[in-house]
Coordinates of C-alpha atoms in Angstrom, one line a residue:
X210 CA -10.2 -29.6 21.5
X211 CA -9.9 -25.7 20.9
X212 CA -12.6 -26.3 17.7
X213 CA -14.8 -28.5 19.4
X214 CA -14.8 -25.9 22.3
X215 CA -14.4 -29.1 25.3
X216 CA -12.0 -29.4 28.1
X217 CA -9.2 -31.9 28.2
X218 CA -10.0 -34.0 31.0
X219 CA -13.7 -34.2 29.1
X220 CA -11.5 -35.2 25.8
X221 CA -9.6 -37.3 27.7
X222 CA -12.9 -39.5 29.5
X223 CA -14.2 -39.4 25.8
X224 CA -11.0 -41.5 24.7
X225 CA -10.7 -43.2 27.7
X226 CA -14.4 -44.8 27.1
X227 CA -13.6 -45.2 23.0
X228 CA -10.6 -47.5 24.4
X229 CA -12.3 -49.7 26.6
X230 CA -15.2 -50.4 24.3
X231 CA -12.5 -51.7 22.3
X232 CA -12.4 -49.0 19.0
X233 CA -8.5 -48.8 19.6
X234 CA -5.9 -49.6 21.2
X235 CA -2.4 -48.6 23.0
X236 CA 0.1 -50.7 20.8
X237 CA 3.2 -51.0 23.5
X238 CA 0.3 -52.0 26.3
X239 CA -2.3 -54.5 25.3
X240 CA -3.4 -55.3 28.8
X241 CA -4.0 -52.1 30.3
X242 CA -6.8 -50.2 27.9
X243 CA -6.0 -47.0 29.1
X244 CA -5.1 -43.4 26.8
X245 CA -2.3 -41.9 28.3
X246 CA -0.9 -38.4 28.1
X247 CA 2.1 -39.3 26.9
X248 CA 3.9 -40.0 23.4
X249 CA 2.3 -43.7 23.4
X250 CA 1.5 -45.1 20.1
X251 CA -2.3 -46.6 19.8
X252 CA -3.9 -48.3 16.9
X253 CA -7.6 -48.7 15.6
X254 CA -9.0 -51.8 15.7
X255 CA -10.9 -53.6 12.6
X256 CA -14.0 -52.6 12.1
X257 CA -15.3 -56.4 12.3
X258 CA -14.2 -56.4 16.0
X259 CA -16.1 -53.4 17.0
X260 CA -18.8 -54.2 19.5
X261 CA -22.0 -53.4 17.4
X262 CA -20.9 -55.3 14.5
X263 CA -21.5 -58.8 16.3
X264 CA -23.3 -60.8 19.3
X265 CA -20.8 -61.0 22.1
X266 CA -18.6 -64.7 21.5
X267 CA -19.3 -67.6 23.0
X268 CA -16.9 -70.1 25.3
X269 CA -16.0 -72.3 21.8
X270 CA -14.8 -68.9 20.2
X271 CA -12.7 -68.4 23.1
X272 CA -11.6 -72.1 23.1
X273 CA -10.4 -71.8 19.3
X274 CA -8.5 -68.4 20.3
X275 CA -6.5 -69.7 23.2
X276 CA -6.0 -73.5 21.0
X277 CA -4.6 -71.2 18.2
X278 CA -2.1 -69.4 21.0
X279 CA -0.8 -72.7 22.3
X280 CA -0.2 -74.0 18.5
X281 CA 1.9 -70.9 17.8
X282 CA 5.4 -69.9 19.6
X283 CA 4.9 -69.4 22.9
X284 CA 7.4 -66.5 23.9
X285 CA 5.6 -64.1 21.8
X286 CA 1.8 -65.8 22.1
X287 CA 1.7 -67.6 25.4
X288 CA -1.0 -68.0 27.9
X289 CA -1.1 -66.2 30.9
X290 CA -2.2 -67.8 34.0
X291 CA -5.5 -66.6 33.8
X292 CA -5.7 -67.7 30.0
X293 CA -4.6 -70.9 31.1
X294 CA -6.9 -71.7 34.2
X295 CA -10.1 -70.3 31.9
X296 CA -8.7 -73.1 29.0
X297 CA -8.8 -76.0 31.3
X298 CA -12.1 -74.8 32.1
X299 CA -13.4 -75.0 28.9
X300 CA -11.7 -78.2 27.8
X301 CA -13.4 -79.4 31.0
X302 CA -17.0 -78.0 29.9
X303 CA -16.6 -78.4 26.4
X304 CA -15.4 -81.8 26.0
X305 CA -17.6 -82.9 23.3
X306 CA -16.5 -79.9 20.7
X307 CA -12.8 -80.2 21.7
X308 CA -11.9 -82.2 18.4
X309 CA -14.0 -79.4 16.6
X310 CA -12.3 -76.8 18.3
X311 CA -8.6 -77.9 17.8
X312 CA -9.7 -78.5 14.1
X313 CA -10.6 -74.7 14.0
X314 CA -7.3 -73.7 15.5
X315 CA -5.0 -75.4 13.7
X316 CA -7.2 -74.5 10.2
X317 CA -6.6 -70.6 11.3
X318 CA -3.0 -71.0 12.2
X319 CA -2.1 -72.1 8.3
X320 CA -4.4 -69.4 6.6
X321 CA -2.2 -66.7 9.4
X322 CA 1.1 -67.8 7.9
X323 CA 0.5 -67.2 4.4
X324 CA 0.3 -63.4 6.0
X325 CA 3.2 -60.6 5.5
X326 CA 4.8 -60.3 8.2
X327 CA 3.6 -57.1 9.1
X328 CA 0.1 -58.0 8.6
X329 CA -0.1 -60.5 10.9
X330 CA 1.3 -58.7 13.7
X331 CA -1.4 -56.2 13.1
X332 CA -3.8 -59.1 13.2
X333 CA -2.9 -60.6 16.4
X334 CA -2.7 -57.6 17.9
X335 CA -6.4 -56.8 17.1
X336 CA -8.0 -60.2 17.8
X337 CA -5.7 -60.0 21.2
X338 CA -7.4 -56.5 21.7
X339 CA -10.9 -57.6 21.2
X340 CA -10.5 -60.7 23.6
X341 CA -9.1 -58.3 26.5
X342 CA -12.2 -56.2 25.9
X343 CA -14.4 -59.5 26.0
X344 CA -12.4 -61.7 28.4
X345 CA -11.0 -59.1 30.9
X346 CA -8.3 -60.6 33.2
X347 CA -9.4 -61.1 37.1
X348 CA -9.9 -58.1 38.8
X349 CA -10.4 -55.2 35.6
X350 CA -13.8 -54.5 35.2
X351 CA -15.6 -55.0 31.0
X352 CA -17.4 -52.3 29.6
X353 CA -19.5 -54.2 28.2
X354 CA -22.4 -55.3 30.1
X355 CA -24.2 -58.5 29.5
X356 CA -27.8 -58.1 28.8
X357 CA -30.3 -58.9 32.0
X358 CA -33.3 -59.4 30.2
X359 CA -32.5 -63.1 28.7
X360 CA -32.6 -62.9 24.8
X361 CA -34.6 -65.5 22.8
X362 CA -31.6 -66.7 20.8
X363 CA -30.1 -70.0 22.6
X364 CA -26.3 -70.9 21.4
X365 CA -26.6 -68.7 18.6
X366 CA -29.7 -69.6 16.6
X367 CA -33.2 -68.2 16.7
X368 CA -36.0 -70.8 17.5
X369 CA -39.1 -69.4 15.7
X370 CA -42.6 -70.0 16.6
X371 CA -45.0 -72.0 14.3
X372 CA -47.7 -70.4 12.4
X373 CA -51.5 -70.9 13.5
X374 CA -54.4 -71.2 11.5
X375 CA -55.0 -67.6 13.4
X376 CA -51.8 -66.2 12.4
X377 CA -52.6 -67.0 9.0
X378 CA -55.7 -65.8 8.8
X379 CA -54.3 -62.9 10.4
X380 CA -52.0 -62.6 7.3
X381 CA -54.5 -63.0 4.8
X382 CA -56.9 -60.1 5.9
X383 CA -53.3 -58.1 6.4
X384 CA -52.6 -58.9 2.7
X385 CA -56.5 -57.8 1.5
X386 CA -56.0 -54.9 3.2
X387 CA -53.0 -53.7 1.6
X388 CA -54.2 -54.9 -2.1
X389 CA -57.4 -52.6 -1.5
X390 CA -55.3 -49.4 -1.1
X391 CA -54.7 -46.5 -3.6
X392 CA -51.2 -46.5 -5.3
X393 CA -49.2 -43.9 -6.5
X394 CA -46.4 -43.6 -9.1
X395 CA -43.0 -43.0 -7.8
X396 CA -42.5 -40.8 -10.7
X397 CA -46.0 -38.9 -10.0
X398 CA -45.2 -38.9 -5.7
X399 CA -41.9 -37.2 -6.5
X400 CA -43.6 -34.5 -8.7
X401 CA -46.4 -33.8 -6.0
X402 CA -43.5 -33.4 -3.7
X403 CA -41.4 -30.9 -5.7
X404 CA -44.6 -28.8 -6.3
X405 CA -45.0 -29.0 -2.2
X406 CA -41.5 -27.9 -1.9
X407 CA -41.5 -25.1 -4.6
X408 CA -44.3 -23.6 -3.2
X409 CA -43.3 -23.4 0.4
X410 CA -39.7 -22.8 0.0
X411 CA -39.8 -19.2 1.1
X412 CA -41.4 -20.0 4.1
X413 CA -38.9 -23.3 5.2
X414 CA -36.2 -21.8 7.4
X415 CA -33.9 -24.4 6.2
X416 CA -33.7 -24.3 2.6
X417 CA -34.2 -20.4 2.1
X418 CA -32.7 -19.0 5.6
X419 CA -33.9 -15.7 6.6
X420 CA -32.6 -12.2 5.9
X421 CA -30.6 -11.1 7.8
X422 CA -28.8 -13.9 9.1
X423 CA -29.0 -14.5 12.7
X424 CA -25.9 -13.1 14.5
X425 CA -26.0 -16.3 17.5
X426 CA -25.5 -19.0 13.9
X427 CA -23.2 -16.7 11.7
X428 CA -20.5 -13.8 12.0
X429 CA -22.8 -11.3 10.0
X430 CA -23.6 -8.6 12.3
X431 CA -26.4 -7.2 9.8
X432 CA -29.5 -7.9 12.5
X433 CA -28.3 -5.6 15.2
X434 CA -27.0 -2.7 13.2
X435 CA -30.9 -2.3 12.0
X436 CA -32.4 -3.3 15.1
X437 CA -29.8 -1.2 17.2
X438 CA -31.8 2.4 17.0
X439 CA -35.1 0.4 17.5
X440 CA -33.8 -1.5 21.0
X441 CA -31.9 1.8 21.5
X442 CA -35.4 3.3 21.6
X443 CA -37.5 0.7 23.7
X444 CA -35.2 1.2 26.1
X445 CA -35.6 4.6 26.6
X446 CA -39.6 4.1 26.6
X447 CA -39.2 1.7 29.2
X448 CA -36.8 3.8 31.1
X449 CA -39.4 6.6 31.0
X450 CA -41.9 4.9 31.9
X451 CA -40.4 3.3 35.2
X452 CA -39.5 7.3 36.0
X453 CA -43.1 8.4 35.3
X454 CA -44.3 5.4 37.7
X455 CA -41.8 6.8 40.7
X456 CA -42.7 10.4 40.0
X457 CA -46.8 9.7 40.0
X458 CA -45.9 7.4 43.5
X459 CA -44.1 10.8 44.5
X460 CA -47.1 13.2 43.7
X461 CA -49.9 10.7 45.7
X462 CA -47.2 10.4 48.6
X463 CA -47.5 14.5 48.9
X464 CA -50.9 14.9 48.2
X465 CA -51.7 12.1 51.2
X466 CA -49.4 14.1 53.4
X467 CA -51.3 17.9 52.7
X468 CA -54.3 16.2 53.1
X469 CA -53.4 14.7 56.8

């Protein structure tokens, strides 16, 4: 915080808002997504769970993660009530994919027990992470917003529009277009550029900076030393200047005064 130059309450909203958009998590509290200023442990979550790496899941991918809880021990991976009303729901509404979905469960629970140990409880950790971000109990508010401007995707997969005679048409005089154009070498574009760069180097801030360095960027104090005498002087002009201004507002005062 003392590099970046910000407040702690503004570093603090910063990892509040990294939390809840699921980056990482508190290890000892998985349902609270909340940094705390205390010794609390927290953990970054996979990269394949981060919420622009993905569309945001659907009811069966919930259905396969609350199957695969109910197929494991359910001291450590049991439903809560909430977990448990939004599963009869879905076996209710998806009653036609059930056998799929159960199938999906029990496939996932056998590849998770060839896991270490250790691994896995970093695994269950993160998917259980990611579903509190997506699936928030009753009452705590998402981050995420759902879009409101419907997408065209339905259930996952893109309907596309069929080509017209137009559209292809369209294409064609796209394609003529392009073929009538001039090309250029790679190798002869990258010499043109050089030559543009080696020319105007002197005059590009950024690769040749200016002499001397500007004081507000670096720690070099160069620019005011010689400019010091110079402002030294414009001051004193203008500081004259405002004096000759009062004394010639002086003379005209006195001369009106005589002449009354």
């Amino acid at each position: 915080m003392e590099r970046l130059g910000i407040e702690e309450s503004e570093a603090l909203n910063i990892a509040n808002q990294l939390c809840q958009y699921g980056y990482f998590f508190p290890i000892s509290d998985s349902k609270n997504l909340v940094v705390k200023d205390d010794s609390s442990l927290y953990r970054f979550q996979n990269p394949y769970y981060w919420p622009w790496q993905n569309r945001p899941p659907d009811n069966v991918e919930y259905a396969i993660y609350l199957s695969k809880r109910t197929l494991r021990n359910k001291q450590r991976h049991g439903l809560e009530d909430y977990e448990i009303e939004a599963m009869s729901n879905l076996k209710k509404n998806l009653a036609n994919k059930w056998d799929f979905i159960t199938g999906q469960a029990e496939e996932q629970v056998k590849l998770s027990k060839g896991l270490k140990k250790a691994d896995k409880l970093v695994s269950d950790s993160q998917e259980r992470a990611y579903w509190r971000v997506h699936r928030p109990p009753p009452g705590m508010v998402s981050s995420l917003e759902p879009c409101p401007v419907p997408t065209r995707s339905w259930n996952g997969s893109t309907r596309t529009r069929k080509k017209t005679i137009e559209d292809c048409r369209r294409e064609v005089e796209l394609l003529k277009k392009s073929l009538s154009k001039t090309r250029v070498k790679v190798s002869q574009a990258l010499e043109s550029m050089v030559q543009h760069v080696e020319i105007y180097m002197e005059y590009d801030p950024l690769i040749t900076p200016t002499q001397p360095s500007n004081p507000w960027v670096s720690e070099d104090l160069t620019y005011w030393q010689l400019n010091s005498p110079l402002a030294y002087r414009l001051w004193i002009l203008a500081r004259s200047m405002a004096i000759l201004k009062l004394l010639t507002a002086a003379v005209k005062s006195l001369v009106v005064v005589k002449l009354n």
